[in-house]
Tab-separated table of C-alpha atoms in Angstrom:
chain	number	residue	atom	x	y	z
A	28	MET	CA	-2.384	19.890	8.984
A	29	GLY	CA	-4.951	19.009	11.525
A	30	LYS	CA	-8.360	20.875	11.979
A	31	VAL	CA	-11.260	20.354	14.459
A	32	HIS	CA	-14.733	20.835	13.098
A	33	ASP	CA	-17.823	21.960	15.152
A	34	SER	CA	-19.883	19.229	13.611
A	35	ILE	CA	-20.072	16.673	10.902
A	36	THR	CA	-20.708	19.352	8.028
A	37	PRO	CA	-22.466	18.411	4.707
A	38	GLU	CA	-19.011	18.169	2.974
A	39	LEU	CA	-17.658	15.836	5.557
A	40	ALA	CA	-20.960	13.841	5.400
A	41	GLU	CA	-20.800	13.487	1.865
A	42	TRP	CA	-17.124	12.166	1.997
A	43	LEU	CA	-18.012	9.788	5.009
A	44	LEU	CA	-20.763	8.087	3.068
A	45	LYS	CA	-18.589	7.461	0.274
A	46	GLN	CA	-16.069	5.406	2.194
A	47	ARG	CA	-16.225	1.581	2.091
A	48	LEU	CA	-14.016	0.977	5.290
A	49	PHE	CA	-13.408	2.331	8.617
A	50	PHE	CA	-11.880	1.384	11.890
A	51	VAL	CA	-13.161	1.508	15.529
A	52	GLY	CA	-11.072	1.992	18.604
A	53	THR	CA	-12.047	1.161	22.259
A	54	ALA	CA	-10.524	0.126	25.590
A	55	PRO	CA	-11.754	-0.611	29.208
A	56	ARG	CA	-10.304	1.415	31.911
A	57	VAL	CA	-7.775	-1.392	32.422
A	58	GLY	CA	-7.189	-3.957	29.846
A	59	SER	CA	-6.321	-4.467	26.245
A	60	VAL	CA	-6.899	-1.681	23.714
A	61	ASN	CA	-8.876	-2.916	20.650
A	62	VAL	CA	-8.810	-1.685	16.987
A	63	SER	CA	-10.976	-3.423	14.420
A	64	PRO	CA	-11.514	-2.662	10.825
A	65	LYS	CA	-15.385	-2.505	9.451
A	66	GLY	CA	-16.188	-3.229	5.943
A	67	TYR	CA	-19.395	-2.985	4.051
A	68	ALA	CA	-19.572	0.599	5.203
A	69	GLN	CA	-21.882	2.017	2.606
A	70	GLY	CA	-24.601	-0.525	3.842
A	71	THR	CA	-23.777	-0.355	7.446
A	72	PHE	CA	-22.532	3.088	8.382
A	73	ARG	CA	-25.123	5.993	8.841
A	74	ILE	CA	-24.974	9.687	9.807
A	75	LEU	CA	-28.106	10.298	12.096
A	76	THR	CA	-27.311	13.902	12.781
A	77	PRO	CA	-24.362	16.389	12.704
A	78	HIS	CA	-23.411	14.969	16.204
A	79	LYS	CA	-24.479	11.445	16.020
A	80	VAL	CA	-23.559	8.405	13.923
A	81	ALA	CA	-24.356	4.559	13.874
A	82	TYR	CA	-23.135	1.405	12.425
A	83	LEU	CA	-24.517	-2.017	12.105
A	84	ASP	CA	-22.022	-4.892	13.214
A	85	CYS	CA	-21.805	-8.372	11.728
A	86	THR	CA	-20.901	-11.505	13.509
A	87	GLY	CA	-17.204	-12.044	13.621
A	88	SER	CA	-14.796	-14.264	15.723
A	89	GLY	CA	-14.408	-11.655	18.424
A	90	ALA	CA	-16.459	-9.055	20.174
A	91	GLU	CA	-14.336	-6.531	21.865
A	92	THR	CA	-16.029	-3.522	20.990
A	93	PHE	CA	-19.420	-4.538	22.572
A	94	ALA	CA	-17.737	-5.495	25.868
A	95	HIS	CA	-15.669	-2.362	26.175
A	96	LEU	CA	-18.535	-0.065	25.550
A	97	THR	CA	-20.549	-1.717	28.339
A	98	LEU	CA	-17.704	-0.806	30.763
A	99	ALA	CA	-16.242	2.414	29.365
A	100	ASP	CA	-18.394	4.078	26.657
A	101	ARG	CA	-15.530	5.760	24.868
A	102	LEU	CA	-15.341	5.189	21.105
A	103	THR	CA	-13.298	6.563	18.169
A	104	LEU	CA	-13.977	5.855	14.579
A	105	LEU	CA	-11.222	6.579	11.763
A	106	PHE	CA	-11.994	6.863	8.210
A	107	VAL	CA	-8.993	6.973	5.648
A	108	GLU	CA	-9.004	8.191	2.087
A	109	LEU	CA	-7.364	5.454	0.116
A	110	GLU	CA	-8.053	6.467	-3.530
A	111	ALA	CA	-8.319	10.092	-4.119
A	112	LYS	CA	-5.410	12.165	-5.151
A	113	GLU	CA	-5.631	14.420	-1.978
A	114	PRO	CA	-4.992	12.312	1.140
A	115	GLY	CA	-7.036	12.641	4.411
A	116	LEU	CA	-7.940	11.182	7.578
A	117	LEU	CA	-11.277	11.919	9.625
A	118	ARG	CA	-11.779	10.863	13.310
A	119	LEU	CA	-15.025	10.857	15.223
A	120	HIS	CA	-14.586	10.825	19.058
A	121	GLY	CA	-17.258	10.492	21.585
A	122	HIS	CA	-19.382	8.223	23.734
A	123	ALA	CA	-21.240	5.311	22.399
A	124	ARG	CA	-23.669	2.604	23.335
A	125	ALA	CA	-24.106	-0.872	21.755
A	126	TRP	CA	-27.545	-2.654	21.469
A	127	ARG	CA	-27.613	-6.455	20.817
A	128	LYS	CA	-29.729	-7.422	17.722
A	129	GLU	CA	-32.700	-8.501	20.004
A	130	GLU	CA	-32.680	-4.939	21.731
A	131	CYS	CA	-32.612	-2.889	18.747
A	132	SER	CA	-35.929	-1.090	17.748
A	133	GLU	CA	-37.494	-1.185	14.398
A	134	ASP	CA	-36.757	2.625	13.878
A	135	LEU	CA	-33.149	2.011	14.472
A	136	LYS	CA	-32.781	-0.948	12.136
A	137	SER	CA	-34.712	0.790	9.423
A	138	LEU	CA	-31.916	3.154	9.111
A	139	PHE	CA	-29.474	0.371	7.415
A	140	ASP	CA	-29.922	-1.618	4.232
A	141	GLN	CA	-32.628	-4.238	4.573
A	142	SER	CA	-30.142	-6.892	3.208
A	143	PHE	CA	-27.895	-6.559	6.213
A	144	VAL	CA	-30.834	-6.315	8.788
A	145	ASP	CA	-32.116	-9.480	7.498
A	146	HIS	CA	-28.958	-11.349	7.281
A	147	ARG	CA	-28.071	-13.915	9.981
A	148	SER	CA	-24.693	-12.264	10.472
A	149	PHE	CA	-26.248	-9.225	11.970
A	150	ARG	CA	-25.604	-9.115	15.769
A	151	SER	CA	-25.608	-5.434	17.057
A	152	ILE	CA	-25.780	-1.752	16.348
A	153	VAL	CA	-23.503	0.767	17.814
A	154	VAL	CA	-24.616	4.467	18.287
A	155	LEU	CA	-21.930	7.100	18.734
A	156	GLU	CA	-22.696	10.529	20.239
A	157	VAL	CA	-19.892	12.454	18.458
A	158	GLU	CA	-18.014	14.949	20.643
A	159	ARG	CA	-15.083	15.826	18.501
A	160	VAL	CA	-14.695	15.800	14.866
A	161	SER	CA	-11.427	16.095	13.394
A	162	THR	CA	-9.517	15.896	9.963
A	163	SER	CA	-5.696	15.560	9.449
A	164	CYS	CA	-3.194	15.141	6.222
A	165	GLY	CA	-2.608	11.370	6.145
A	166	TYR	CA	0.388	12.120	3.797
A	167	SER	CA	1.982	8.811	4.539
A	168	ILE	CA	-1.117	6.689	3.708
A	169	PRO	CA	-0.512	4.632	0.318
A	170	PHE	CA	-2.864	4.631	-2.676
A	171	TYR	CA	-5.415	1.664	-2.801
A	172	ALA	CA	-7.797	1.107	-5.670
A	173	TYR	CA	-11.159	-0.449	-4.738
A	174	ARG	CA	-11.954	-3.698	-6.542
A	175	GLU	CA	-14.811	-5.240	-5.020
A	176	GLU	CA	-16.398	-6.395	-1.592
A	177	ARG	CA	-15.131	-9.369	0.016
A	178	THR	CA	-18.420	-11.472	0.588
A	179	ARG	CA	-16.730	-14.216	2.785
A	180	LEU	CA	-18.101	-12.928	6.071
A	181	LEU	CA	-21.671	-12.916	4.848
A	182	ASP	CA	-21.221	-16.097	2.921
A	183	PHE	CA	-20.011	-17.787	6.205
A	184	SER	CA	-23.055	-16.732	8.292
A	185	ALA	CA	-25.460	-17.485	5.432
A	186	LYS	CA	-24.563	-21.173	5.412
A	187	MET	CA	-25.568	-21.503	9.094
A	188	SER	CA	-28.933	-22.043	10.453
A	189	GLU	CA	-30.114	-19.639	13.234
A	190	GLU	CA	-29.313	-22.210	15.827
A	191	GLU	CA	-25.873	-22.609	14.427
A	192	ILE	CA	-25.145	-18.972	14.260
A	193	ASN	CA	-26.158	-18.581	17.962
A	194	GLU	CA	-23.961	-21.481	18.935
A	195	TYR	CA	-21.043	-19.815	17.056
A	196	ARG	CA	-21.729	-16.577	18.997
A	197	ILE	CA	-21.747	-18.429	22.258
A	198	LEU	CA	-18.371	-20.108	21.479
A	199	LYS	CA	-16.633	-17.030	19.969
A	200	ASN	CA	-18.640	-14.100	21.396
A	201	SER	CA	-18.939	-14.825	25.144
A	202	PHE	CA	-15.655	-13.475	26.250
A	203	THR	CA	-12.934	-10.949	25.194
A	204	ILE	CA	-9.174	-11.541	25.035
A	205	ASP	CA	-9.147	-10.270	28.562
A	206	GLY	CA	-11.720	-12.741	29.861
A	207	LEU	CA	-14.530	-10.086	30.031
A	208	PRO	CA	-18.108	-11.099	29.163
A	209	THR	CA	-19.423	-9.679	25.845
A	210	LEU	CA	-22.320	-9.901	23.488
A	211	ALA	CA	-23.243	-13.536	23.820
A	212	HIS	CA	-22.702	-13.758	27.556
A	213	ARG	CA	-25.558	-14.587	29.965
A	214	VAL	CA	-24.289	-11.393	32.087
A	215	LEU	CA	-25.361	-9.225	29.161
A	216	GLY	CA	-28.226	-11.226	28.021
A	217	ALA	CA	-30.627	-13.153	30.237
A	218	GLU	CA	-31.725	-15.556	27.749
A	219	ALA	CA	-28.083	-16.907	26.927
A	220	PRO	CA	-26.979	-20.217	28.348
A	221	ILE	CA	-24.690	-20.698	31.265
A	222	VAL	CA	-21.033	-20.964	29.928
A	223	ARG	CA	-17.636	-21.422	31.349
A	224	PRO	CA	-14.446	-19.692	30.121
A	225	THR	CA	-12.010	-22.000	28.199
A	226	PHE	CA	-8.585	-20.515	27.313
A	227	THR	CA	-7.142	-21.988	24.081
A	228	GLY	CA	-4.701	-20.556	21.607
A	229	GLY	CA	-4.547	-17.086	23.239
A	230	TYR	CA	-8.360	-16.651	23.219
A	231	TRP	CA	-11.167	-17.256	25.738
A	232	TYR	CA	-14.044	-19.359	24.344
A	233	GLY	CA	-17.476	-20.000	25.941
A	234	LYS	CA	-18.314	-23.578	26.604
A	235	ARG	CA	-21.966	-24.593	27.550
A	236	VAL	CA	-22.118	-25.897	31.016
A	237	SER	CA	-23.562	-29.426	31.246
A	238	GLY	CA	-24.778	-31.470	34.220
A	239	ASN	CA	-27.530	-31.514	36.672
A	240	ALA	CA	-29.344	-28.391	37.767
A	241	ILE	CA	-27.321	-28.118	41.185
A	242	SER	CA	-23.752	-28.212	39.284
A	243	THR	CA	-25.039	-25.819	36.572
A	244	SER	CA	-26.288	-23.406	39.184
A	245	ILE	CA	-23.264	-23.458	41.185
A	246	CYS	CA	-21.087	-22.977	38.148
A	247	GLY	CA	-23.185	-20.092	36.972
A	248	PHE	CA	-23.090	-18.526	40.377
A	249	TRP	CA	-19.279	-18.803	40.605
A	250	GLU	CA	-18.916	-17.457	37.023
A	251	ARG	CA	-21.136	-14.327	37.827
A	252	LEU	CA	-18.871	-13.653	40.919
A	253	ARG	CA	-15.735	-13.925	38.882
A	254	LEU	CA	-17.059	-11.626	36.105
A	255	LYS	CA	-18.139	-9.105	38.347
A	256	LEU	CA	-14.666	-8.857	39.939
A	257	LEU	CA	-13.327	-8.618	36.534
A	258	GLN	CA	-15.667	-5.766	35.356
A	259	GLN	CA	-15.020	-3.758	38.439
A	260	VAL	CA	-11.254	-3.931	37.684
A	261	ALA	CA	-11.708	-3.185	34.089
A	262	ALA	CA	-13.967	-0.189	34.980
A	263	MET	CA	-11.355	0.765	37.566
A	264	GLN	CA	-13.906	0.221	40.278
A	265	VAL	CA	-11.191	-1.376	42.646
A	266	TRP	CA	-11.902	0.055	45.786
A	267	PRO	CA	-11.594	-2.824	48.175
A	268	LEU	CA	-9.845	-5.094	45.471
A	269	VAL	CA	-8.251	-7.210	47.951
A	270	LEU	CA	-11.436	-7.596	49.930
A	271	SER	CA	-13.566	-8.278	46.957
A	272	HIS	CA	-11.198	-11.021	45.842
A	273	CYS	CA	-11.143	-12.785	49.325
A	274	SER	CA	-14.915	-12.665	49.281
A	275	VAL	CA	-15.157	-14.252	45.977
A	276	LEU	CA	-12.924	-17.104	47.174
A	277	ALA	CA	-14.788	-17.347	50.376
A	278	LEU	CA	-18.227	-17.676	48.793
A	279	GLY	CA	-16.839	-20.230	46.297
A	280	ALA	CA	-15.648	-22.382	49.131
A	281	ILE	CA	-18.810	-22.053	50.981
A	282	VAL	CA	-21.061	-22.942	48.011
A	283	GLY	CA	-18.444	-25.799	47.157
A	284	ALA	CA	-18.515	-27.246	50.517
A	285	ALA	CA	-22.377	-27.150	50.565
A	286	TYR	CA	-22.412	-29.040	47.262
A	287	VAL	CA	-19.965	-31.505	48.557
A	288	GLN	CA	-22.180	-32.096	51.597
A	289	GLN	CA	-25.306	-32.371	49.642
A	290	THR	CA	-23.839	-34.960	47.321
A	291	SER	CA	-22.399	-37.026	50.123
A	292	SER	CA	-25.883	-37.119	51.852
A	293	GLN	CA	-27.518	-37.999	48.696
A	294	ARG	CA	-24.944	-41.116	48.171
A	295	ARG	CA	-25.573	-42.114	51.746
A	296	SER	CA	-29.304	-42.186	51.407
A	297	VAL	CA	-28.986	-44.284	47.992
């Protein structure tokens, strides 16, 4: 039978901190819903207060949660009892914020196991303001016996240099499956390179823009306009959607024409 709790009680906190796995669920106002599993929970999940929790996130092949939280800060964490005789589910609902690794304070990082903070895989920390704590039966959940942690994710990042892991994030963590900007994109981090979206095998990848300063600037300008429109749609800020779309196209045409004219003038002068 389901039950709603006023907060994360000491009994619930004790149970939560024993878990080795949890799931995170997010969604923009418009677009795909995302659910992701998170392992290494005993080193990366922390209870800050009876109404606040946080987790350290490691680099993976996608970054849906980070993008969704910049547009719609709703987040649900789900914990599942897999081993004990008595089944149980616990959900934490609330509003969250995600910080990129470079933005995290020393106080925030100090909450987690140092081995994860120092690892190249570390990419962000998510803090959830818990507004609803609920438990339910989970009678249909099968039994699973814990054997050991998988180290493959950490091993994968450990083999890379700092430069290589950054390039991996630019490739895999610049766009969501809906094409929204996420963790490694310039829109969310000024130091990131200008990238263009490339759709392959059902995913959007970030490709560095190469060329002269003019073409790079034009590509960056166009990409910012495109992403601004996408973000407005995903956040349901679609007030004059048709007008905005036409404005983007018109601006793109103007900038493109100016570039063509400048290129033609340079060729004539040569």
